[in-house]
Amino acid sequence: MGVFIIISAGLWGIGALTGAPSRARWSMIGLLYLAVLLAVALVPENNPFGGAFGEWAILGVGACGVVAYRFGLAKLRARVAQSTPDTPKADKLSDAELERYMRHIVLPDIGGTGQKKLKDAKVLVVGAGGLGAPVLQYLAASGVGTIGVIDDDVVDVSNLQRQVIHTDDRLGMPKVFSAQMAMTAQNPFVEVRPYNRRFDETCAQLVAQYDLVLDGSDNFETRYLVNRLCVEQATPLVAAAITQWEGQISTYNSANNTPCYQCVFPIAPAAGMVPSCSEAGVAAPLPGILGTMMAMEAIKELTGAGQGLAGRLVIYDALYAQTRTIVVKKRADCPICGG
């Protein structure tokens, strides 16, 4: 095959010197390959190019695969570029972004239009702990353009068992800044807005700035407050909770006539009835499973793909590998969204 490579290189060089387009140069090499293949087939032994017919055939199939991939990639890029013709050039997906998000773009339910929606989206994540860690990582990796994260805690060594966005060398650092470092290192094309503070009543205007809120907080007071502010601002909410081996997740969007969090959980448990993770323990991968599900529901909400969890509550039991889905309904007497 050495002779073939030398002749091919010579043809390519001659084409370059004469100004021939690359397509013409590739055509010349292709014709040379067909001639070699024919020669090897007719003179299987002592042919000047070496190699058996099967080896040359495999080489041709591989080359065709590479050409087909490059052709398909070029076509896909052109289709994505044409999907937003009226968008200013700066707002389009760059070549680097197209390459990065290609596995999304080839999905029919997302495509170039859906990826552009992700780039334009703003998502607020409440909590940068067990649930927040995978949520933030996958939102950043997926190309959600603006990601806010609010948490007033710092990284502790006991967090590292499950909060995989944080590392040992960032112990004592506010979690929002630790998460920001990891997210921007993973994807420099996203904007991360860290809010090193507790989520409280003053966060109503903060919620209003975002298209979607994901609640991964670890206490009922915050969960009910996040829900109320989302209802007031007509902002969809994806919320999950975990304990020991179990977790649950749903999407709440009362503005779309589906239940809010308080429709499903009218009254918070009495103090001490539901122990925290520090008291009851939690299996390390569990928040990863539920947090990844939260990120998946966020992608669907933002792109319009598939069917979301509004009106359905998913309960996952990791210990016995069982998943149940319960239909939940809006309550007319709900003090938050009823009436």
CSV table of C-alpha atoms in Angstrom, one decimal:
chain,number,residue,atom,x,y,z
A,1,MET,CA,0.0,0.0,0.0
A,2,GLY,CA,3.0,2.2,0.3
A,3,VAL,CA,3.1,2.8,-3.5
A,4,PHE,CA,-0.6,3.8,-3.5
A,5,ILE,CA,0.1,6.4,-0.7
A,6,ILE,CA,3.1,7.8,-2.6
A,7,ILE,CA,1.1,8.2,-5.8
A,8,SER,CA,-1.9,9.6,-4.0
A,9,ALA,CA,0.3,12.2,-2.2
A,10,GLY,CA,1.8,13.1,-5.6
A,11,LEU,CA,-1.6,13.6,-7.2
A,12,TRP,CA,-2.8,15.7,-4.2
A,13,GLY,CA,0.4,17.9,-4.5
A,14,ILE,CA,0.0,18.4,-8.2
A,15,GLY,CA,-3.6,19.4,-7.7
A,16,ALA,CA,-2.6,21.9,-5.1
A,17,LEU,CA,0.1,23.4,-7.3
A,18,THR,CA,-2.3,23.8,-10.2
A,19,GLY,CA,-5.1,25.2,-8.0
A,20,ALA,CA,-7.5,22.3,-8.5
A,21,PRO,CA,-10.3,22.2,-5.9
A,22,SER,CA,-10.2,19.6,-3.2
A,23,ARG,CA,-13.2,17.8,-4.6
A,24,ALA,CA,-11.3,17.3,-7.9
A,25,ARG,CA,-8.2,16.0,-6.1
A,26,TRP,CA,-10.3,13.6,-4.0
A,27,SER,CA,-11.9,12.4,-7.3
A,28,MET,CA,-8.5,11.7,-8.8
A,29,ILE,CA,-7.4,9.6,-5.7
A,30,GLY,CA,-10.8,7.8,-5.9
A,31,LEU,CA,-10.2,6.8,-9.5
A,32,LEU,CA,-6.7,5.7,-8.6
A,33,TYR,CA,-8.2,3.5,-5.8
A,34,LEU,CA,-10.7,1.9,-8.2
A,35,ALA,CA,-7.9,1.2,-10.7
A,36,VAL,CA,-5.8,-0.4,-7.9
A,37,LEU,CA,-8.8,-2.5,-6.7
A,38,LEU,CA,-9.4,-3.7,-10.2
A,39,ALA,CA,-5.7,-4.6,-10.6
A,40,VAL,CA,-5.6,-6.5,-7.3
A,41,ALA,CA,-8.7,-8.4,-8.3
A,42,LEU,CA,-7.3,-9.4,-11.8
A,43,VAL,CA,-3.7,-10.0,-10.6
A,44,PRO,CA,-4.1,-11.2,-7.0
A,45,GLU,CA,-0.5,-12.2,-6.7
A,46,ASN,CA,2.7,-10.2,-7.4
A,47,ASN,CA,0.7,-7.0,-7.9
A,48,PRO,CA,2.8,-3.8,-7.5
A,49,PHE,CA,0.6,-2.3,-4.8
A,50,GLY,CA,0.7,-5.2,-2.3
A,51,GLY,CA,-2.1,-6.4,-0.1
A,52,ALA,CA,-5.0,-8.8,-0.7
A,53,PHE,CA,-8.2,-7.8,-2.3
A,54,GLY,CA,-10.1,-8.0,1.0
A,55,GLU,CA,-7.7,-5.6,2.6
A,56,TRP,CA,-8.2,-3.0,-0.2
A,57,ALA,CA,-11.9,-3.5,0.0
A,58,ILE,CA,-11.9,-2.8,3.8
A,59,LEU,CA,-9.8,0.3,3.2
A,60,GLY,CA,-12.4,1.5,0.7
A,61,VAL,CA,-15.3,0.9,3.0
A,62,GLY,CA,-13.5,2.8,5.8
A,63,ALA,CA,-12.8,5.7,3.5
A,64,CYS,CA,-16.4,5.8,2.3
A,65,GLY,CA,-17.5,5.9,6.0
A,66,VAL,CA,-15.3,8.9,6.7
A,67,VAL,CA,-16.5,10.7,3.6
A,68,ALA,CA,-20.2,10.0,4.5
A,69,TYR,CA,-19.7,11.2,8.0
A,70,ARG,CA,-18.1,14.5,6.9
A,71,PHE,CA,-20.8,15.0,4.3
A,72,GLY,CA,-23.5,14.4,6.8
A,73,LEU,CA,-21.9,16.7,9.3
A,74,ALA,CA,-21.7,19.5,6.7
A,75,LYS,CA,-25.3,19.0,5.8
A,76,LEU,CA,-26.4,19.0,9.4
A,77,ARG,CA,-24.5,22.2,10.1
A,78,ALA,CA,-26.1,23.8,7.1
A,79,ARG,CA,-29.6,22.8,8.3
A,80,VAL,CA,-29.0,24.1,11.8
A,81,ALA,CA,-27.7,27.4,10.4
A,82,GLN,CA,-30.8,27.7,8.2
A,83,SER,CA,-33.2,27.0,11.1
A,84,THR,CA,-32.8,30.5,12.5
A,85,PRO,CA,-32.4,32.7,9.4
A,86,ASP,CA,-33.5,35.9,11.1
A,87,THR,CA,-31.2,35.5,14.1
A,88,PRO,CA,-28.2,37.8,14.4
A,89,LYS,CA,-25.0,35.9,13.7
A,90,ALA,CA,-23.7,36.4,17.2
A,91,ASP,CA,-26.7,34.5,18.6
A,92,LYS,CA,-26.3,31.5,16.4
A,93,LEU,CA,-24.6,28.3,17.4
A,94,SER,CA,-20.9,28.6,16.6
A,95,ASP,CA,-19.0,25.8,14.8
A,96,ALA,CA,-17.5,24.8,18.2
A,97,GLU,CA,-21.0,24.6,19.8
A,98,LEU,CA,-22.4,22.6,16.8
A,99,GLU,CA,-19.6,20.1,17.3
A,100,ARG,CA,-20.1,20.0,21.1
A,101,TYR,CA,-23.9,19.5,21.0
A,102,MET,CA,-24.0,17.3,17.9
A,103,ARG,CA,-25.5,14.4,19.8
A,104,HIS,CA,-28.4,16.6,20.8
A,105,ILE,CA,-28.8,18.1,17.3
A,106,VAL,CA,-29.2,14.7,15.6
A,107,LEU,CA,-32.1,13.9,18.0
A,108,PRO,CA,-35.3,14.6,16.0
A,109,ASP,CA,-37.0,15.9,19.2
A,110,ILE,CA,-34.3,18.5,19.9
A,111,GLY,CA,-32.5,19.3,16.7
A,112,GLY,CA,-30.8,22.7,16.0
A,113,THR,CA,-33.9,24.6,17.0
A,114,GLY,CA,-34.1,22.9,20.3
A,115,GLN,CA,-30.4,23.4,21.0
A,116,LYS,CA,-30.9,27.1,20.2
A,117,LYS,CA,-33.7,27.2,22.8
A,118,LEU,CA,-31.4,25.7,25.4
A,119,LYS,CA,-28.8,28.3,24.6
A,120,ASP,CA,-31.4,31.1,25.0
A,121,ALA,CA,-32.9,29.6,28.2
A,122,LYS,CA,-32.3,30.8,31.8
A,123,VAL,CA,-32.6,28.2,34.6
A,124,LEU,CA,-32.4,28.8,38.3
A,125,VAL,CA,-31.3,25.9,40.5
A,126,VAL,CA,-32.0,26.1,44.2
A,127,GLY,CA,-29.4,24.1,46.1
A,128,ALA,CA,-25.9,23.1,45.0
A,129,GLY,CA,-25.8,19.9,47.1
A,130,GLY,CA,-26.7,16.3,46.3
A,131,LEU,CA,-29.5,16.9,43.9
A,132,GLY,CA,-28.1,20.2,42.6
A,133,ALA,CA,-24.7,18.7,41.7
A,134,PRO,CA,-25.8,16.5,38.8
A,135,VAL,CA,-28.5,19.0,37.8
A,136,LEU,CA,-25.9,21.7,37.4
A,137,GLN,CA,-23.4,19.5,35.6
A,138,TYR,CA,-25.9,18.2,33.1
A,139,LEU,CA,-27.5,21.6,32.5
A,140,ALA,CA,-24.0,23.0,31.7
A,141,ALA,CA,-23.0,20.1,29.6
A,142,SER,CA,-26.3,20.3,27.7
A,143,GLY,CA,-25.7,24.0,26.7
A,144,VAL,CA,-28.3,25.8,28.8
A,145,GLY,CA,-27.2,29.4,28.2
A,146,THR,CA,-27.7,30.9,31.6
A,147,ILE,CA,-27.7,28.9,34.8
A,148,GLY,CA,-28.3,30.5,38.2
A,149,VAL,CA,-27.4,28.6,41.4
A,150,ILE,CA,-28.4,29.8,44.9
A,151,ASP,CA,-27.1,28.2,48.1
A,152,ASP,CA,-25.6,29.7,51.3
A,153,ASP,CA,-23.6,26.6,52.4
A,154,VAL,CA,-19.9,25.8,52.0
A,155,VAL,CA,-18.3,22.6,50.9
A,156,ASP,CA,-17.8,20.1,53.7
A,157,VAL,CA,-15.9,16.8,53.7
A,158,SER,CA,-19.2,15.0,54.5
A,159,ASN,CA,-20.6,16.4,51.2
A,160,LEU,CA,-18.1,14.6,49.0
A,161,GLN,CA,-19.7,11.2,49.3
A,162,ARG,CA,-22.6,12.3,47.0
A,163,GLN,CA,-22.2,15.9,45.9
A,164,VAL,CA,-20.0,15.1,42.9
A,165,ILE,CA,-19.6,18.6,41.6
A,166,HIS,CA,-17.4,19.5,44.5
A,167,THR,CA,-13.8,18.3,45.2
A,168,ASP,CA,-11.5,17.9,48.1
A,169,ASP,CA,-9.4,20.9,47.2
A,170,ARG,CA,-12.4,23.2,47.5
A,171,LEU,CA,-13.3,22.3,51.1
A,172,GLY,CA,-14.6,25.5,52.9
A,173,MET,CA,-15.4,27.2,49.6
A,174,PRO,CA,-19.0,28.4,49.1
A,175,LYS,CA,-20.8,25.7,47.1
A,176,VAL,CA,-22.1,28.1,44.5
A,177,PHE,CA,-18.5,29.2,43.6
A,178,SER,CA,-17.3,25.6,43.7
A,179,ALA,CA,-20.1,24.6,41.3
A,180,GLN,CA,-19.3,27.6,39.1
A,181,MET,CA,-15.7,26.5,38.7
A,182,ALA,CA,-16.7,23.0,37.7
A,183,MET,CA,-19.4,24.1,35.3
A,184,THR,CA,-17.3,26.7,33.4
A,185,ALA,CA,-14.5,24.2,33.2
A,186,GLN,CA,-16.9,21.7,31.7
A,187,ASN,CA,-18.5,24.1,29.2
A,188,PRO,CA,-17.1,27.6,28.6
A,189,PHE,CA,-20.1,28.5,26.4
A,190,VAL,CA,-22.5,28.8,29.4
A,191,GLU,CA,-23.0,31.7,31.8
A,192,VAL,CA,-23.1,30.7,35.5
A,193,ARG,CA,-24.6,33.1,38.0
A,194,PRO,CA,-23.8,32.2,41.6
A,195,TYR,CA,-25.9,33.6,44.4
A,196,ASN,CA,-24.2,32.9,47.7
A,197,ARG,CA,-27.2,33.4,49.9
A,198,ARG,CA,-30.2,31.7,51.4
A,199,PHE,CA,-33.4,31.4,49.3
A,200,ASP,CA,-35.9,33.6,51.1
A,201,GLU,CA,-38.9,35.9,50.6
A,202,THR,CA,-36.7,38.4,48.8
A,203,CYS,CA,-36.1,36.0,45.9
A,204,ALA,CA,-39.4,36.7,44.1
A,205,GLN,CA,-37.7,39.0,41.6
A,206,LEU,CA,-34.9,36.5,41.2
A,207,VAL,CA,-37.4,33.8,40.2
A,208,ALA,CA,-39.0,36.2,37.8
A,209,GLN,CA,-35.7,36.5,35.8
A,210,TYR,CA,-35.7,32.8,34.9
A,211,ASP,CA,-37.7,30.6,32.6
A,212,LEU,CA,-37.6,27.5,34.8
A,213,VAL,CA,-36.7,26.7,38.5
A,214,LEU,CA,-35.3,23.4,39.7
A,215,ASP,CA,-35.6,22.8,43.4
A,216,GLY,CA,-33.0,20.5,45.0
A,217,SER,CA,-33.3,22.0,48.5
A,218,ASP,CA,-33.2,19.8,51.6
A,219,ASN,CA,-35.9,21.2,53.8
A,220,PHE,CA,-39.6,21.7,53.6
A,221,GLU,CA,-39.6,25.4,54.5
A,222,THR,CA,-37.6,26.2,51.4
A,223,ARG,CA,-39.6,23.8,49.2
A,224,TYR,CA,-42.9,25.4,50.1
A,225,LEU,CA,-41.4,28.9,49.6
A,226,VAL,CA,-39.9,28.0,46.2
A,227,ASN,CA,-43.3,26.7,45.1
A,228,ARG,CA,-45.2,29.8,46.3
A,229,LEU,CA,-42.9,32.2,44.5
A,230,CYS,CA,-42.9,30.1,41.3
A,231,VAL,CA,-46.7,30.2,41.4
A,232,GLU,CA,-46.7,33.9,41.9
A,233,GLN,CA,-44.3,34.5,39.1
A,234,ALA,CA,-46.0,31.9,36.8
A,235,THR,CA,-42.6,30.1,36.5
A,236,PRO,CA,-42.6,26.3,36.0
A,237,LEU,CA,-40.9,24.3,38.7
A,238,VAL,CA,-39.2,20.9,38.7
A,239,ALA,CA,-38.7,19.6,42.2
A,240,ALA,CA,-37.3,16.4,43.7
A,241,ALA,CA,-36.5,15.1,47.2
A,242,ILE,CA,-34.5,12.1,48.5
A,243,THR,CA,-34.0,10.2,51.7
A,244,GLN,CA,-32.1,7.0,52.4
A,245,TRP,CA,-32.9,4.8,49.4
A,246,GLU,CA,-36.0,6.6,48.0
A,247,GLY,CA,-36.7,9.7,45.9
A,248,GLN,CA,-39.6,11.4,44.2
A,249,ILE,CA,-39.8,14.0,41.4
A,250,SER,CA,-42.5,16.0,39.6
A,251,THR,CA,-43.0,19.1,37.5
A,252,TYR,CA,-45.3,21.8,38.9
A,253,ASN,CA,-46.8,24.4,36.6
A,254,SER,CA,-50.1,25.9,38.0
A,255,ALA,CA,-50.1,28.5,35.2
A,256,ASN,CA,-50.7,25.6,32.8
A,257,ASN,CA,-53.6,24.3,35.0
A,258,THR,CA,-51.5,21.5,36.6
A,259,PRO,CA,-50.9,21.0,40.3
A,260,CYS,CA,-48.4,23.0,42.3
A,261,TYR,CA,-46.2,21.4,45.0
A,262,GLN,CA,-48.7,22.2,47.7
A,263,CYS,CA,-51.6,20.6,45.8
A,264,VAL,CA,-49.7,17.3,46.1
A,265,PHE,CA,-48.2,17.9,49.6
A,266,PRO,CA,-50.8,20.1,51.4
A,267,ILE,CA,-49.1,20.1,54.8
A,268,ALA,CA,-45.5,19.9,55.7
A,269,PRO,CA,-44.6,17.0,58.1
A,270,ALA,CA,-44.2,17.9,61.8
A,271,ALA,CA,-40.7,18.7,62.9
A,272,GLY,CA,-38.7,15.5,63.4
A,273,MET,CA,-41.1,13.3,61.4
A,274,VAL,CA,-38.9,13.2,58.3
A,275,PRO,CA,-35.2,13.0,59.3
A,276,SER,CA,-32.6,14.8,57.2
A,277,CYS,CA,-29.9,13.0,55.2
A,278,SER,CA,-27.4,13.7,57.9
A,279,GLU,CA,-29.7,11.9,60.4
A,280,ALA,CA,-31.0,9.1,58.3
A,281,GLY,CA,-28.3,8.7,55.7
A,282,VAL,CA,-28.5,8.5,52.0
A,283,ALA,CA,-27.1,6.1,49.3
A,284,ALA,CA,-24.5,8.0,47.4
A,285,PRO,CA,-25.8,7.4,43.8
A,286,LEU,CA,-29.4,8.2,44.8
A,287,PRO,CA,-29.2,12.0,44.4
A,288,GLY,CA,-27.3,11.4,41.2
A,289,ILE,CA,-30.3,9.4,39.8
A,290,LEU,CA,-32.9,11.9,40.9
A,291,GLY,CA,-30.8,14.9,40.0
A,292,THR,CA,-30.2,13.5,36.5
A,293,MET,CA,-33.9,13.0,36.1
A,294,MET,CA,-34.5,16.6,37.1
A,295,ALA,CA,-32.0,17.8,34.4
A,296,MET,CA,-33.8,15.5,31.9
A,297,GLU,CA,-37.2,17.1,32.7
A,298,ALA,CA,-35.6,20.5,32.4
A,299,ILE,CA,-34.3,19.7,28.9
A,300,LYS,CA,-37.8,18.5,27.9
A,301,GLU,CA,-39.5,21.6,29.4
A,302,LEU,CA,-37.2,24.0,27.6
A,303,THR,CA,-37.2,22.3,24.2
A,304,GLY,CA,-40.8,21.0,24.2
A,305,ALA,CA,-39.6,17.4,23.6
A,306,GLY,CA,-41.7,14.4,24.8
A,307,GLN,CA,-44.1,14.5,27.8
A,308,GLY,CA,-43.2,16.1,31.0
A,309,LEU,CA,-44.1,15.1,34.6
A,310,ALA,CA,-46.7,17.8,35.2
A,311,GLY,CA,-49.6,16.0,36.8
A,312,ARG,CA,-47.5,12.9,37.6
A,313,LEU,CA,-45.3,12.1,40.6
A,314,VAL,CA,-42.6,9.6,40.1
A,315,ILE,CA,-41.4,7.6,43.1
A,316,TYR,CA,-38.1,5.7,42.9
A,317,ASP,CA,-37.1,3.0,45.3
A,318,ALA,CA,-33.4,2.3,44.8
A,319,LEU,CA,-33.2,-0.5,47.3
A,320,TYR,CA,-35.6,-2.7,45.4
A,321,ALA,CA,-35.1,-1.1,41.9
A,322,GLN,CA,-38.8,-0.2,41.7
A,323,THR,CA,-40.4,2.9,40.1
A,324,ARG,CA,-44.0,4.0,40.5
A,325,THR,CA,-45.9,6.8,38.8
A,326,ILE,CA,-48.9,8.4,40.6
A,327,VAL,CA,-51.3,10.7,38.9
A,328,VAL,CA,-51.7,14.0,40.9
A,329,LYS,CA,-54.4,16.6,40.4
A,330,LYS,CA,-54.8,20.3,41.1
A,331,ARG,CA,-56.8,21.1,44.3
A,332,ALA,CA,-59.5,23.7,44.1
A,333,ASP,CA,-58.9,24.5,47.8
A,334,CYS,CA,-55.1,24.8,47.5
A,335,PRO,CA,-54.1,28.0,49.4
A,336,ILE,CA,-51.3,28.7,46.8
A,337,CYS,CA,-52.8,28.1,43.4
A,338,GLY,CA,-56.5,27.1,44.1
A,339,GLY,CA,-59.5,29.1,43.0
